[in-house]
Coordinates of C-alpha atoms and ligand atoms in Angstrom, one line a residue:
M1 CA 10.9 63.9 108.0
P2 CA 13.8 64.1 110.3
K3 CA 16.1 60.8 110.0
G4 CA 16.9 58.5 112.8
F5 CA 19.8 58.8 115.0
T6 CA 22.3 56.1 113.3
T7 CA 21.0 57.4 109.9
T8 CA 22.0 61.0 110.8
I9 CA 25.3 60.0 112.0
L10 CA 26.1 57.9 109.1
H11 CA 25.3 60.4 106.4
N12 CA 26.4 63.5 108.4
D13 CA 29.9 63.7 106.7
R14 CA 28.2 63.7 103.4
Q15 CA 26.0 66.7 104.0
N16 CA 28.8 68.9 102.6
L17 CA 30.7 67.8 99.3
I18 CA 33.6 65.6 99.9
E19 CA 36.0 65.2 97.2
H20 CA 36.5 61.8 95.2
G21 CA 32.7 61.0 96.7
S22 CA 34.6 59.8 99.9
I23 CA 32.0 58.9 102.7
H24 CA 34.1 60.0 105.7
K25 CA 35.4 63.6 106.1
P26 CA 39.4 62.7 105.4
V27 CA 41.9 63.4 108.0
H28 CA 43.4 66.8 107.8
S29 CA 46.4 66.5 109.5
S30 CA 47.7 70.0 108.5
V31 CA 48.5 72.2 111.7
T32 CA 48.5 75.4 109.8
F33 CA 46.3 76.8 107.0
G34 CA 47.4 78.8 104.2
Y35 CA 45.5 81.7 102.3
S36 CA 46.4 83.2 98.7
D37 CA 45.2 86.6 99.8
A38 CA 46.9 87.6 103.3
R39 CA 43.7 89.9 104.0
D40 CA 41.7 86.6 104.3
L41 CA 43.9 85.3 106.9
A42 CA 43.7 88.6 108.9
A43 CA 39.7 88.3 108.3
V44 CA 39.8 84.8 109.8
F45 CA 41.8 86.1 112.6
Q46 CA 39.6 89.0 113.3
N47 CA 36.5 86.6 113.3
R48 CA 34.9 88.4 110.1
Q49 CA 35.4 85.5 107.8
S50 CA 34.9 81.8 108.8
G51 CA 38.4 79.5 108.1
Y52 CA 40.7 77.8 109.8
R53 CA 44.0 79.1 111.1
Y54 CA 45.9 76.9 113.3
G55 CA 45.2 73.4 114.4
R56 CA 45.0 73.9 118.2
Q57 CA 41.8 76.2 117.7
G58 CA 39.9 74.1 114.8
N59 CA 40.5 71.4 112.1
P60 CA 38.0 70.4 109.4
T61 CA 38.1 66.8 110.7
V62 CA 37.4 67.8 114.5
S63 CA 35.0 70.3 113.1
A64 CA 33.3 67.3 111.3
L65 CA 33.1 65.3 114.5
E66 CA 32.0 68.1 116.3
D67 CA 29.0 68.5 114.0
K68 CA 28.1 64.9 114.6
I69 CA 28.1 65.3 118.3
T70 CA 26.0 68.5 117.8
R71 CA 23.5 66.6 115.9
M72 CA 23.6 63.8 118.2
E73 CA 22.7 66.1 121.2
A74 CA 20.2 68.2 119.2
G75 CA 22.3 71.4 119.8
V76 CA 23.7 74.4 118.2
A77 CA 27.7 74.0 118.3
S78 CA 30.1 71.7 119.9
V79 CA 33.8 71.9 121.0
C80 CA 36.0 68.9 121.1
F81 CA 39.0 68.4 123.6
S82 CA 41.6 65.9 124.1
S83 CA 39.7 64.0 126.6
G84 CA 36.5 63.9 128.7
M85 CA 38.6 65.7 131.6
A86 CA 39.9 68.3 129.3
A87 CA 36.1 69.2 128.7
V88 CA 35.2 69.2 132.1
G89 CA 38.2 71.2 133.0
A90 CA 37.2 73.9 130.2
L91 CA 34.4 74.8 132.5
T92 CA 36.7 76.3 134.6
Q93 CA 39.2 77.8 132.6
G94 CA 36.6 79.1 130.1
L95 CA 33.6 80.1 131.8
L96 CA 34.4 80.7 135.7
K97 CA 36.6 83.2 137.4
A98 CA 37.8 83.8 141.4
G99 CA 34.6 84.7 143.4
D100 CA 32.3 82.4 141.2
H101 CA 30.2 79.6 142.8
V102 CA 29.2 76.2 141.7
V103 CA 26.7 73.6 142.8
S104 CA 27.9 70.3 141.8
S105 CA 26.3 66.9 142.6
I106 CA 28.5 65.3 145.3
F107 CA 28.0 61.8 143.3
L108 CA 30.5 62.4 140.7
F109 CA 33.4 60.4 138.7
G110 CA 36.5 60.6 141.1
N111 CA 38.5 63.0 138.6
T112 CA 35.7 65.4 138.3
S113 CA 35.5 65.6 141.9
N114 CA 39.0 66.0 142.5
L115 CA 38.7 68.9 140.0
W116 CA 36.3 70.6 141.5
Q117 CA 38.3 70.6 144.8
T118 CA 41.1 72.1 142.8
T119 CA 39.1 74.8 141.6
S120 CA 38.4 75.7 145.0
S121 CA 41.8 76.4 145.8
L122 CA 41.7 79.1 142.9
G123 CA 38.9 80.9 144.4
I124 CA 36.0 79.4 142.7
Q125 CA 34.0 77.9 145.5
V126 CA 31.9 74.7 144.9
S127 CA 29.3 73.5 147.1
F128 CA 28.7 69.6 146.6
V129 CA 25.2 68.4 147.3
D130 CA 23.0 65.4 147.0
A131 CA 21.3 66.3 143.7
T132 CA 19.0 63.4 143.7
Q133 CA 16.7 66.2 145.5
V134 CA 16.1 69.5 143.8
E135 CA 15.9 70.9 147.2
N136 CA 19.7 70.5 148.2
V137 CA 20.5 72.3 144.9
L138 CA 18.1 75.0 145.8
A139 CA 19.3 75.4 149.4
A140 CA 23.0 75.8 148.0
L141 CA 22.5 78.6 145.5
T142 CA 24.1 82.0 146.3
P143 CA 24.0 85.1 144.3
A144 CA 27.4 84.1 143.1
T145 CA 26.3 80.8 141.7
R146 CA 27.2 80.6 138.0
M147 CA 26.4 76.8 137.3
V148 CA 24.7 73.5 138.5
F149 CA 26.8 70.6 137.4
V150 CA 25.6 66.7 137.5
E151 CA 25.9 63.6 135.8
T152 CA 23.0 62.0 134.6
I153 CA 23.5 58.7 136.1
A154 CA 26.5 58.9 138.7
N155 CA 29.6 57.1 138.2
P156 CA 29.9 54.5 139.8
R157 CA 27.0 54.4 142.4
T158 CA 24.3 55.0 139.6
Q159 CA 22.5 57.8 141.9
V160 CA 20.1 59.8 139.1
A161 CA 20.1 63.6 139.5
D162 CA 16.8 65.2 139.9
L163 CA 17.4 66.5 136.2
T164 CA 13.7 67.5 135.3
K165 CA 13.3 69.7 138.6
I166 CA 17.0 71.1 138.6
G167 CA 16.6 71.9 135.0
E168 CA 13.6 74.1 136.0
L169 CA 15.2 75.6 139.0
C170 CA 18.0 76.9 136.9
R171 CA 15.7 78.1 134.1
Q172 CA 13.9 80.1 136.6
R173 CA 16.9 81.4 138.2
G174 CA 18.8 82.0 134.7
I175 CA 21.4 79.8 135.8
L176 CA 23.7 77.8 133.5
F177 CA 22.6 74.0 133.8
V178 CA 25.5 71.5 132.8
V179 CA 24.9 67.8 132.4
D180 CA 27.6 65.2 131.9
N181 CA 25.9 62.7 129.7
T182 CA 28.7 60.6 129.5
M183 CA 26.8 57.6 131.4
T184 CA 23.9 57.7 129.6
T185 CA 25.1 58.9 126.0
P186 CA 23.2 61.1 123.6
Y187 CA 21.5 57.8 122.3
L188 CA 19.8 57.1 125.8
F189 CA 19.1 60.6 126.7
Q190 CA 19.6 64.4 125.4
P191 CA 19.9 66.8 128.5
K192 CA 18.5 69.8 126.4
Q193 CA 15.1 68.1 127.1
V194 CA 15.4 69.0 130.7
G195 CA 17.1 72.3 129.9
A196 CA 20.5 71.7 130.3
G197 CA 22.5 74.4 128.7
L198 CA 25.7 72.7 128.3
V199 CA 26.4 68.8 127.8
I200 CA 29.5 67.1 128.4
N201 CA 30.5 63.7 126.8
S202 CA 33.6 61.9 127.4
L203 CA 34.1 60.7 123.6
T204 CA 36.5 57.9 124.9
K205 CA 33.6 55.8 126.2
A206 CA 30.7 54.5 124.3
I207 CA 31.0 57.1 121.4
A208 CA 34.3 55.8 120.5
G209 CA 33.6 52.7 122.0
H210 CA 36.7 50.4 121.0
G211 CA 39.0 51.7 123.7
D212 CA 41.9 53.0 121.5
V213 CA 41.2 56.6 121.5
L214 CA 40.7 59.6 124.0
G215 CA 38.3 62.7 123.4
G216 CA 35.8 64.8 124.9
C217 CA 33.1 67.3 124.0
I218 CA 31.3 70.2 125.3
T219 CA 28.0 71.0 123.5
D220 CA 25.6 74.1 123.9
T221 CA 22.2 72.9 123.3
G222 CA 20.6 76.4 122.8
A223 CA 18.6 76.0 125.9
Y224 CA 20.7 78.7 127.8
D225 CA 20.3 82.5 127.2
W226 CA 24.0 83.7 127.7
H227 CA 22.8 87.2 128.3
N228 CA 22.4 85.6 132.0
Y229 CA 25.9 84.8 132.2
P230 CA 27.9 87.6 133.6
N231 CA 31.4 86.2 132.4
I232 CA 31.1 86.7 128.6
T233 CA 34.0 88.6 127.2
A234 CA 33.3 91.3 124.7
N235 CA 35.4 89.2 122.2
A236 CA 33.1 86.4 122.7
Q237 CA 30.1 88.7 122.2
K238 CA 31.2 89.5 118.5
Q239 CA 29.6 86.1 117.9
P240 CA 26.0 85.4 117.3
E241 CA 24.8 85.1 120.8
A242 CA 23.5 81.5 120.6
L243 CA 27.3 80.9 120.2
W244 CA 28.4 83.0 123.0
G245 CA 29.5 80.3 125.2
V246 CA 31.0 78.1 122.6
A247 CA 33.0 80.8 121.3
Q248 CA 34.5 81.5 124.9
L249 CA 35.1 77.9 125.5
R250 CA 37.0 77.9 122.3
S251 CA 39.0 80.8 122.9
K252 CA 39.7 80.9 126.8
A253 CA 39.7 77.1 127.3
L254 CA 40.7 75.4 123.9
R255 CA 43.1 78.2 122.5
D256 CA 44.6 79.1 125.7
Y257 CA 44.9 76.0 127.4
G258 CA 45.6 73.8 124.3
A259 CA 43.8 70.5 125.3
C260 CA 43.0 69.9 121.6
L261 CA 41.7 66.9 120.0
S262 CA 44.1 65.5 117.2
P263 CA 42.5 64.9 113.8
E264 CA 43.6 61.3 113.7
A265 CA 41.7 60.9 117.0
A266 CA 38.7 62.7 115.8
H267 CA 38.4 60.3 112.7
Q268 CA 38.8 57.4 114.9
I269 CA 36.1 58.7 117.5
A270 CA 33.7 59.4 114.1
I271 CA 34.2 55.9 113.0
G272 CA 33.2 54.6 116.4
A273 CA 30.3 57.0 116.4
E274 CA 28.7 55.4 113.6
T275 CA 27.7 52.0 115.3
M276 CA 27.3 53.7 118.8
A277 CA 23.5 53.1 119.1
L278 CA 23.8 49.7 118.0
R279 CA 26.3 48.9 120.6
V280 CA 24.7 50.6 123.3
E281 CA 21.7 48.8 122.8
R282 CA 23.4 45.5 122.9
Q283 CA 25.2 46.7 126.2
C284 CA 22.3 48.0 127.8
S285 CA 20.4 44.5 127.2
N286 CA 23.4 42.5 128.3
A287 CA 23.7 45.0 131.6
A288 CA 20.0 44.1 132.4
A289 CA 20.4 40.4 132.2
L290 CA 23.5 40.5 133.9
V291 CA 21.7 42.7 136.7
A292 CA 18.9 40.3 137.0
M293 CA 21.2 37.2 137.7
L294 CA 23.4 38.9 140.2
A295 CA 20.4 40.6 141.9
A296 CA 19.1 37.0 142.5
H297 CA 22.1 35.4 143.4
P298 CA 22.9 34.5 147.2
N299 CA 26.2 35.6 147.1
V300 CA 25.4 39.1 146.3
D301 CA 24.4 41.6 148.8
K302 CA 23.3 44.8 146.8
V303 CA 23.2 45.7 143.4
H304 CA 23.2 49.4 142.2
Y305 CA 21.1 50.0 139.1
S306 CA 18.5 52.2 138.1
G307 CA 16.6 49.7 135.9
L308 CA 15.8 47.7 139.1
S309 CA 12.5 48.6 140.7
Q310 CA 13.8 49.2 144.1
H311 CA 16.8 51.9 143.0
P312 CA 15.6 55.1 144.6
Q313 CA 15.3 57.1 141.2
H314 CA 13.9 54.2 139.0
Q315 CA 10.8 55.8 138.0
L316 CA 12.8 59.2 137.0
A317 CA 15.3 57.2 135.0
T318 CA 12.4 55.2 133.3
D319 CA 10.7 58.2 132.3
L320 CA 13.6 59.9 131.0
F321 CA 16.2 57.4 129.4
K322 CA 15.7 55.1 126.7
A323 CA 17.1 52.2 128.6
H324 CA 19.2 52.0 132.0
G325 CA 22.7 52.1 130.7
S326 CA 25.4 49.8 130.6
I327 CA 27.1 50.5 134.0
F328 CA 26.0 49.1 137.2
S329 CA 28.0 48.5 140.5
F330 CA 27.4 45.6 143.3
E331 CA 28.6 44.5 146.6
L332 CA 29.2 41.0 147.3
K333 CA 28.1 38.9 150.5
Q334 CA 30.1 40.0 153.4
G335 CA 33.2 37.6 153.7
I336 CA 33.8 37.1 150.1
D337 CA 37.2 38.5 149.0
C338 CA 36.5 41.1 146.1
F339 CA 39.9 40.5 144.4
E340 CA 39.5 36.7 144.6
F341 CA 36.1 37.1 143.0
L342 CA 37.5 38.9 140.3
N343 CA 40.5 36.8 139.6
R344 CA 37.8 34.2 138.9
L345 CA 36.3 35.7 135.9
T346 CA 38.0 34.9 132.6
V347 CA 35.7 36.9 130.3
A348 CA 35.2 40.2 132.0
I349 CA 38.6 42.1 132.5
S350 CA 39.7 43.8 135.8
A351 CA 40.3 47.2 134.1
T352 CA 39.1 50.7 134.6
H353 CA 37.3 52.6 131.7
L354 CA 33.6 52.4 130.7
G355 CA 31.2 52.4 127.7
D356 CA 33.9 49.8 126.0
N357 CA 33.1 47.0 123.7
R358 CA 34.6 44.6 126.2
T359 CA 33.0 44.1 129.7
L360 CA 35.4 45.7 132.2
I361 CA 35.2 45.4 136.2
I362 CA 36.9 47.5 138.8
P363 CA 37.0 47.3 142.9
V364 CA 36.2 51.0 143.2
A365 CA 37.3 51.9 146.7
H366 CA 41.0 50.2 146.1
T367 CA 41.6 52.0 142.9
I368 CA 39.8 55.0 140.9
F369 CA 38.3 56.4 144.2
F370 CA 41.4 55.5 146.3
E371 CA 43.0 58.7 146.4
M372 CA 40.4 60.4 147.9
G373 CA 40.1 58.6 151.3
A374 CA 37.5 57.0 153.2
E375 CA 35.5 59.8 154.5
R376 CA 34.9 61.4 151.1
R377 CA 34.1 58.0 149.7
A378 CA 31.5 57.6 152.6
A379 CA 29.8 60.8 151.5
M380 CA 29.6 59.5 148.1
G381 CA 27.9 56.4 149.0
I382 CA 31.0 54.2 148.0
S383 CA 31.6 51.5 150.3
D384 CA 34.9 49.8 150.4
S385 CA 33.6 46.5 148.7
L386 CA 31.7 48.3 145.6
I387 CA 32.5 46.7 142.4
R388 CA 31.8 48.4 139.0
V389 CA 30.8 46.8 136.1
S390 CA 31.0 48.3 132.7
V391 CA 28.8 45.8 130.4
G392 CA 30.3 45.2 126.9
I393 CA 28.9 43.6 123.9
E394 CA 30.0 40.1 124.3
D395 CA 27.2 37.4 123.8
V396 CA 25.1 37.4 126.8
A397 CA 25.3 33.8 127.6
D398 CA 29.1 33.9 127.7
L399 CA 28.8 36.9 130.4
L400 CA 26.3 35.2 132.2
A401 CA 28.2 32.0 132.5
D402 CA 31.5 33.9 133.7
F403 CA 29.8 35.5 136.3
G404 CA 27.8 32.7 137.4
Q405 CA 30.8 30.4 137.6
A406 CA 32.8 33.0 139.9
L407 CA 29.8 33.4 142.1
D408 CA 28.9 29.8 142.4
A409 CA 32.4 29.1 143.8
Y410 CA 31.4 30.4 147.1
Ligands
PLP501 N1 32.9 62.2 132.9 C1 32.5 60.9 133.3 C2 31.1 60.5 133.8 C3 33.3 59.9 133.3 O1 33.0 58.5 133.8 C4 34.4 60.0 132.7 C5 35.8 58.8 132.9 O2 35.5 57.7 133.2 C6 35.1 61.2 132.2 C7 34.0 62.3 132.4 C8 36.5 61.5 131.9 O3 36.6 61.4 130.5 P1 37.9 61.0 130.0 O4 38.3 59.7 130.7 O5 37.8 60.8 128.4 O6 39.2 62.0 130.4

């Protein structure tokens, strides 16, 4: 019988013998790897033999983490990067070239939105669409479309992409479907089930969880037939077919651009990953309690959370996700100064970042979405008064009391 999520992650390192009976894969800090027969070194370089050559391209501690993320996503292989954004950027460096076209949800984490605009200036055209309706994705497809990119629950306004239908559309057209699973985590949702070929996770968020390390990962779910992808190099095609995408990401993005995860960071993330499911469950139940309180409070105008029955994609999210996640956004009643409100909170911290053990709160338009300007914010459904909350694992009574006293002050 297949083991449960947490059992699998806790015991994954021990699937291969570790010296001294160690229960963790050790931190291999070595940058280079020596061979007593130089022919073996050459065979590793020529991909005729598996093995490590240089830390930028792979490391045993990082591989152990990649293996865990692959198990979490029920995939075939993963590549880790130095941050979630390095993983998103690897799509452009590793899989796209000038003349290609991407259809992306317009509802995106701000830095991903910026990145797609940068790639436009490199000759890779990106069409931004309201991906909550598959029809908009369909209308934007061109013969040059190489991938469709969405977040599961969009950061920060919580729009849920039309995941099942977009997956089906991409399958019919042979287009690569890429899903950023950071907001849901592989514990709440595995994008493979809707046909995503590649899944991105910022490991910095709930997977690491403790706000002390950055990392990112791309997992190949095995759902995409790489024969349909025209940009696969002859070199990547020397690998087994299921690994073409990962092989190309590893060489064209990780090796050539160098945003590799350090073994120390991989170890820290792996320790965090052991308790991810427990933390996410607590965060989700805390979030649901806070959302219920805010939604009923007279000083709150709107709450955006897919767990609310009035959320436009509530049913889809309920059908697909184990829970509605730990991130929500809200708007205060007109006339209440959001900075003054935030300063009244004593448990929640005014800070960026999400998926952390601690509850973090941020006025979005004034900070993480400030640079992109009012027009683009409006297109993404982000009002000037929008506040994002990433709910932590504190005792729920303390969170309710903290938000309650701040709201009751008006
Ligand atoms: N994707 C999403 C949905 C995010 O929210 C973030 C960061 O907030 C990232 C990617 C980038 O991750 P990182 O901060 O690890 O670069």
